[in-house]
Amino acid sequence: VGATLAGGLRCIEVTMNSPSAVEAIGAAIEEGGDELQVGAGTVCTIKDLEQALGAGASFIVTPIVSAEVISSCRERGVPVMAGALTPTEIYQAWSLGAEMVKVFPANHFGPGYLRDLSGPLPDIRLMPTGGVNATCESLEEWFTAGVSCVGIGSNLVTKDVVANKDYASLTKNVRQVVTWIEEIRSGL
């Protein structure tokens, strides 16, 4: 958490299907304090939601359209990014009250797919995840396609960086990605 904060990242997601997810959410919140928004991902059920919120998650990300999870988040005032892929699923997630729709797996469809979705669905805020590369060219393609934000996981926090505890490299990489995104967004 310290390495990502030092790089300028202010929002992270801990997936509920990772080992010790509840503990990891709590630890990230404790370390990040007011500087970091910590959310829970891979929330598929109300049980997952209860565990995530109990750990202190401030937002929820689902890999699917779950009317029950979206509704419960809305009732509690918790932002939810619902996962969807097809135009019907994307529209359904948005209509149910998702703050944003997580398009997954985005790498199999690319920025052009999201750009095409924006034509008939211009008001839906889209967030591609799954294989989003942490390069300036890739990020520029996604933002030019009209996305609201991107979700970057293992392309930014690599297994090698974690295994080697190379936090200086992680901070450097995060700082570069944050800078690119800021520059890209300011030019749109």
GROMACS .gro file of C-alpha atoms in nm:
model
  188
    1VAL     CA    1   0.000   0.000   0.000
    2GLY     CA    2   0.278   0.241   0.085
    3ALA     CA    3   0.441   0.192  -0.254
    4THR     CA    4   0.120   0.261  -0.444
    5LEU     CA    5   0.040   0.566  -0.232
    6ALA     CA    6   0.391   0.702  -0.287
    7GLY     CA    7   0.329   0.663  -0.660
    8GLY     CA    8   0.008   0.864  -0.644
    9LEU     CA    9  -0.254   0.588  -0.657
   10ARG     CA   10  -0.547   0.669  -0.429
   11CYS     CA   11  -0.784   0.382  -0.501
   12ILE     CA   12  -0.722   0.007  -0.475
   13GLU     CA   13  -0.939  -0.303  -0.490
   14VAL     CA   14  -0.883  -0.622  -0.293
   15THR     CA   15  -1.057  -0.919  -0.451
   16MET     CA   16  -1.268  -1.126  -0.216
   17ASN     CA   17  -1.140  -1.450  -0.372
   18SER     CA   18  -0.781  -1.376  -0.270
   19PRO     CA   19  -0.630  -1.533   0.041
   20SER     CA   20  -0.717  -1.346   0.360
   21ALA     CA   21  -0.914  -1.082   0.167
   22VAL     CA   22  -1.099  -0.948   0.471
   23GLU     CA   23  -0.775  -0.905   0.663
   24ALA     CA   24  -0.606  -0.747   0.359
   25ILE     CA   25  -0.885  -0.490   0.326
   26GLY     CA   26  -0.851  -0.397   0.692
   27ALA     CA   27  -0.473  -0.373   0.670
   28ALA     CA   28  -0.489  -0.158   0.356
   29ILE     CA   29  -0.738   0.077   0.521
   30GLU     CA   30  -0.521   0.104   0.830
   31GLU     CA   31  -0.205   0.174   0.630
   32GLY     CA   32  -0.368   0.404   0.374
   33GLY     CA   33  -0.573   0.608   0.617
   34ASP     CA   34  -0.767   0.896   0.466
   35GLU     CA   35  -0.540   0.903   0.160
   36LEU     CA   36  -0.664   0.574   0.017
   37GLN     CA   37  -1.001   0.438  -0.093
   38VAL     CA   38  -1.006   0.061  -0.044
   39GLY     CA   39  -1.272  -0.140  -0.217
   40ALA     CA   40  -1.364  -0.504  -0.247
   41GLY     CA   41  -1.377  -0.684  -0.578
   42THR     CA   42  -1.517  -1.016  -0.695
   43VAL     CA   43  -1.823  -0.957  -0.478
   44CYS     CA   44  -2.087  -1.197  -0.612
   45THR     CA   45  -2.318  -1.259  -0.318
   46ILE     CA   46  -2.470  -1.080  -0.021
   47LYS     CA   47  -2.240  -1.287   0.201
   48ASP     CA   48  -1.938  -1.148   0.010
   49LEU     CA   49  -2.084  -0.799   0.039
   50GLU     CA   50  -2.138  -0.828   0.415
   51GLN     CA   51  -1.781  -0.950   0.467
   52ALA     CA   52  -1.639  -0.671   0.250
   53LEU     CA   53  -1.836  -0.397   0.419
   54GLY     CA   54  -1.760  -0.547   0.759
   55ALA     CA   55  -1.391  -0.516   0.676
   56GLY     CA   56  -1.443  -0.149   0.589
   57ALA     CA   57  -1.451  -0.152   0.207
   58SER     CA   58  -1.566   0.185   0.075
   59PHE     CA   59  -1.675   0.062  -0.268
   60ILE     CA   60  -1.775  -0.266  -0.429
   61VAL     CA   61  -1.679  -0.422  -0.763
   62THR     CA   62  -1.862  -0.725  -0.899
   63PRO     CA   63  -1.760  -0.950  -1.189
   64ILE     CA   64  -2.128  -1.006  -1.274
   65VAL     CA   65  -2.462  -0.827  -1.280
   66SER     CA   66  -2.616  -0.915  -0.944
   67ALA     CA   67  -2.939  -0.723  -0.888
   68GLU     CA   68  -2.927  -0.822  -0.522
   69VAL     CA   69  -2.575  -0.688  -0.462
   70ILE     CA   70  -2.634  -0.369  -0.663
   71SER     CA   71  -2.961  -0.302  -0.481
   72SER     CA   72  -2.807  -0.361  -0.140
   73CYS     CA   73  -2.519  -0.127  -0.220
   74ARG     CA   74  -2.761   0.142  -0.339
   75GLU     CA   75  -2.969   0.110  -0.020
   76ARG     CA   76  -2.654   0.157   0.191
   77GLY     CA   77  -2.509   0.440  -0.018
   78VAL     CA   78  -2.205   0.232  -0.118
   79PRO     CA   79  -2.069   0.291  -0.470
   80VAL     CA   80  -2.084  -0.023  -0.683
   81MET     CA   81  -1.913  -0.098  -1.012
   82ALA     CA   82  -2.095  -0.394  -1.163
   83GLY     CA   83  -1.925  -0.629  -1.405
   84ALA     CA   84  -2.078  -0.686  -1.748
   85LEU     CA   85  -1.975  -0.756  -2.105
   86THR     CA   86  -2.259  -0.746  -2.353
   87PRO     CA   87  -2.463  -0.434  -2.432
   88THR     CA   88  -2.764  -0.591  -2.260
   89GLU     CA   89  -2.568  -0.672  -1.945
   90ILE     CA   90  -2.406  -0.327  -1.944
   91TYR     CA   91  -2.741  -0.153  -1.978
   92GLN     CA   92  -2.895  -0.378  -1.711
   93ALA     CA   93  -2.614  -0.306  -1.461
   94TRP     CA   94  -2.648   0.069  -1.521
   95SER     CA   95  -3.029   0.056  -1.497
   96LEU     CA   96  -3.006  -0.128  -1.166
   97GLY     CA   97  -2.799   0.159  -1.025
   98ALA     CA   98  -2.432   0.076  -1.076
   99GLU     CA   99  -2.215   0.389  -1.045
  100MET     CA  100  -2.000   0.254  -1.325
  101VAL     CA  101  -1.992  -0.063  -1.531
  102LYS     CA  102  -1.680  -0.278  -1.521
  103VAL     CA  103  -1.632  -0.425  -1.870
  104PHE     CA  104  -1.455  -0.758  -1.826
  105PRO     CA  105  -1.256  -0.914  -1.985
  106ALA     CA  106  -1.180  -0.600  -2.181
  107ASN     CA  107  -0.855  -0.721  -2.335
  108HIS     CA  108  -1.040  -0.973  -2.551
  109PHE     CA  109  -1.250  -0.697  -2.710
  110GLY     CA  110  -1.030  -0.388  -2.697
  111PRO     CA  111  -1.090  -0.013  -2.692
  112GLY     CA  112  -1.287  -0.022  -3.017
  113TYR     CA  113  -1.555  -0.233  -2.850
  114LEU     CA  114  -1.602   0.024  -2.573
  115ARG     CA  115  -1.601   0.309  -2.825
  116ASP     CA  116  -1.877   0.129  -3.018
  117LEU     CA  117  -2.078   0.084  -2.697
  118SER     CA  118  -2.059   0.456  -2.627
  119GLY     CA  119  -2.259   0.531  -2.942
  120PRO     CA  120  -2.591   0.382  -2.831
  121LEU     CA  121  -2.510   0.401  -2.457
  122PRO     CA  122  -2.341   0.744  -2.420
  123ASP     CA  123  -2.433   0.808  -2.056
  124ILE     CA  124  -2.299   0.482  -1.914
  125ARG     CA  125  -1.966   0.519  -1.737
  126LEU     CA  126  -1.738   0.232  -1.844
  127MET     CA  127  -1.429   0.090  -1.673
  128PRO     CA  128  -1.233  -0.173  -1.868
  129THR     CA  129  -1.056  -0.437  -1.662
  130GLY     CA  130  -0.879  -0.759  -1.742
  131GLY     CA  131  -0.559  -0.726  -1.940
  132VAL     CA  132  -0.544  -0.346  -1.946
  133ASN     CA  133  -0.176  -0.278  -2.009
  134ALA     CA  134   0.016  -0.024  -1.806
  135THR     CA  135   0.165   0.152  -2.111
  136CYS     CA  136   0.102   0.504  -2.230
  137GLU     CA  137  -0.017   0.383  -2.571
  138SER     CA  138  -0.264   0.135  -2.424
  139LEU     CA  139  -0.401   0.384  -2.172
  140GLU     CA  140  -0.441   0.649  -2.441
  141GLU     CA  141  -0.641   0.404  -2.657
  142TRP     CA  142  -0.878   0.326  -2.368
  143PHE     CA  143  -0.935   0.688  -2.265
  144THR     CA  144  -0.974   0.802  -2.626
  145ALA     CA  145  -1.243   0.533  -2.656
  146GLY     CA  146  -1.435   0.721  -2.387
  147VAL     CA  147  -1.384   0.519  -2.069
  148SER     CA  148  -1.419   0.685  -1.729
  149CYS     CA  149  -1.129   0.500  -1.570
  150VAL     CA  150  -0.933   0.177  -1.605
  151GLY     CA  151  -0.870  -0.115  -1.375
  152ILE     CA  152  -0.510  -0.239  -1.390
  153GLY     CA  153  -0.406  -0.539  -1.186
  154SER     CA  154  -0.125  -0.780  -1.265
  155ASN     CA  155   0.005  -0.559  -1.547
  156LEU     CA  156   0.099  -0.303  -1.283
  157VAL     CA  157   0.149  -0.505  -0.965
  158THR     CA  158   0.344  -0.793  -1.119
  159LYS     CA  159   0.423  -1.124  -0.952
  160ASP     CA  160   0.796  -1.045  -0.977
  161VAL     CA  161   0.759  -0.713  -0.798
  162VAL     CA  162   0.560  -0.880  -0.519
  163ALA     CA  163   0.788  -1.185  -0.493
  164ASN     CA  164   1.101  -0.969  -0.480
  165LYS     CA  165   0.939  -0.703  -0.260
  166ASP     CA  166   1.062  -0.448  -0.512
  167TYR     CA  167   0.850  -0.165  -0.379
  168ALA     CA  168   1.072   0.106  -0.526
  169SER     CA  169   0.996  -0.026  -0.876
  170LEU     CA  170   0.627  -0.048  -0.794
  171THR     CA  171   0.623   0.314  -0.677
  172LYS     CA  172   0.805   0.422  -0.994
  173ASN     CA  173   0.566   0.225  -1.219
  174VAL     CA  174   0.255   0.356  -1.041
  175ARG     CA  175   0.384   0.713  -1.059
  176GLN     CA  176   0.441   0.673  -1.435
  177VAL     CA  177   0.092   0.531  -1.496
  178VAL     CA  178  -0.073   0.803  -1.287
  179THR     CA  179   0.121   1.070  -1.478
  180TRP     CA  180   0.024   0.922  -1.815
  181ILE     CA  181  -0.343   0.906  -1.718
  182GLU     CA  182  -0.340   1.267  -1.596
  183GLU     CA  183  -0.173   1.383  -1.920
  184ILE     CA  184  -0.408   1.179  -2.139
  185ARG     CA  185  -0.722   1.299  -1.959
  186SER     CA  186  -0.612   1.663  -1.970
  187GLY     CA  187  -0.568   1.634  -2.347
  188LEU     CA  188  -0.915   1.492  -2.414
   0.00000   0.00000   0.00000
